[in-house]
XYZ file of C-alpha atoms in Angstrom:
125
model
C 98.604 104.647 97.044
C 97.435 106.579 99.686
C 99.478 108.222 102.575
C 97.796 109.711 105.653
C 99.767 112.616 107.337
C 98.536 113.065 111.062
C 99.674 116.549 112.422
C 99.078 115.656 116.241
C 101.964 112.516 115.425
C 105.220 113.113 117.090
C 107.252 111.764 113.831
C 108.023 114.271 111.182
C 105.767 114.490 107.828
C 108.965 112.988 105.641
C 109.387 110.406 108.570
C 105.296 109.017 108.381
C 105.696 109.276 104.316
C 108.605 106.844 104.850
C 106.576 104.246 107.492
C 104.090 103.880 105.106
C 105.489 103.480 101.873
C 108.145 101.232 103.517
C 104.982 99.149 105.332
C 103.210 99.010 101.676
C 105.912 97.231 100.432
C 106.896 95.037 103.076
C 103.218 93.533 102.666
C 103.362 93.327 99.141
C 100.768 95.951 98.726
C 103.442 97.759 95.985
C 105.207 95.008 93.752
C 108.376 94.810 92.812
C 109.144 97.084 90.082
C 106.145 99.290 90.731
C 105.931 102.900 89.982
C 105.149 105.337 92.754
C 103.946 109.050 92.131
C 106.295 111.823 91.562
C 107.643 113.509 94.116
C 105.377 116.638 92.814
C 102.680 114.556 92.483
C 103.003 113.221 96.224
C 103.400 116.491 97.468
C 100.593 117.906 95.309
C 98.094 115.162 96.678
C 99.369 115.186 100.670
C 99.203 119.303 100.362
C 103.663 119.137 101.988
C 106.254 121.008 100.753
C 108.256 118.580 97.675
C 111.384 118.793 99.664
C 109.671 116.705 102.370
C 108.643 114.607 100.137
C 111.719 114.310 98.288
C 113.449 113.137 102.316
C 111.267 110.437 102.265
C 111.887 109.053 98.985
C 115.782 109.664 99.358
C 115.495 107.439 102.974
C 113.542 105.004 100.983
C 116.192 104.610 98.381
C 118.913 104.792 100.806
C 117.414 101.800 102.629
C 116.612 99.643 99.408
C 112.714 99.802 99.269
C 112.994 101.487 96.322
C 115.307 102.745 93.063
C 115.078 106.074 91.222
C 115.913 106.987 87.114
C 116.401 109.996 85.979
C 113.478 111.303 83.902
C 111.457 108.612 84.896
C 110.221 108.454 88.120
C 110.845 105.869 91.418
C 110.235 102.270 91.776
C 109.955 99.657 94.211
C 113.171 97.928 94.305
C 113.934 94.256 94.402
C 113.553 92.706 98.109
C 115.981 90.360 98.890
C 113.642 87.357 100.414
C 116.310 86.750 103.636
C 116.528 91.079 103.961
C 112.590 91.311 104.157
C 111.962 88.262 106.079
C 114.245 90.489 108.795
C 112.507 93.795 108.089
C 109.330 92.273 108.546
C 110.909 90.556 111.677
C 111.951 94.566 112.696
C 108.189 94.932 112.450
C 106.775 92.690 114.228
C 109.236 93.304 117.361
C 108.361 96.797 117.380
C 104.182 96.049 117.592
C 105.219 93.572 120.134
C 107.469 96.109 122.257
C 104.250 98.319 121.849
C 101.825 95.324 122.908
C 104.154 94.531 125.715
C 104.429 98.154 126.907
C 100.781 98.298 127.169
C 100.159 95.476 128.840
C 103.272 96.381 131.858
C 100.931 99.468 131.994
C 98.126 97.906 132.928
C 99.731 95.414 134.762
C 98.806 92.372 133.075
C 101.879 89.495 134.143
C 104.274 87.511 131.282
C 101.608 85.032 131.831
C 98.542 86.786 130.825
C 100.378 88.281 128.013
C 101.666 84.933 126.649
C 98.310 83.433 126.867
C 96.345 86.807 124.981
C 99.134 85.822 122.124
C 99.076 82.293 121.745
C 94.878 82.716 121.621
C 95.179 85.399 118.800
C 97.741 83.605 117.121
C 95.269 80.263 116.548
C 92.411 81.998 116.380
C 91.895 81.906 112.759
C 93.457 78.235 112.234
């Protein structure tokens, strides 16, 4: 697993440990049941303090990506299919609120927009 901090983001540290861990398992890129490093270990490997660290995974748990035992370590949790079909709908409006955002900037219309979607979204059928 591997977690990128960038120190010119606006999000704190614990906050871009979160986004990706929770984005890993929403694609299925950490199975359910999987371990993930110690909080020691994470810290140790991203060079952050193991309190931030330990944020992140206590978000993570409190949101039901993922379980901790004592002694043992964290683990992905469970993902109810109907709760990650909406997370992954959460994701998807929020790249689209970005997309859409950009394009009001440059002032591309509803229409041009629309039609830049539908051609990416058959472009690999």
């Amino acid at each position: 697993m591997q977690i990128i901090i960038s120190n010119s983001s606006k999000e704190p540290i614990y906050g871009q440990i979160y986004a990706q861990i929770k984005k890993l398992i929403l694609t299925g890129d950490l199975q359910e049941g999987q371990s993930l490093p110690s909080m020691r270990q994470l810290a140790k490997d991203i060079e952050i303090s193991v309190i931030t660290t330990k944020r992140a995974y206590e978000e993570l748990e409190k949101n039901g990506f993922i379980y901790s035992i004592v002694g043992k370590g964290s683990f992905v949790a469970e993902q109810n299919m109907e709760m990650m079909k909406e997370r992954k709908m959460k994701v998807i409006e929020e790249k689209l609120g970005v997309a859409i955002q950009n394009g009001k900037e440059m002032g591309l219309s509803l229409g041009e927009l629309k039609e830049m979607l539908s051609f990416l979204y058959t472009e690999d059928d």
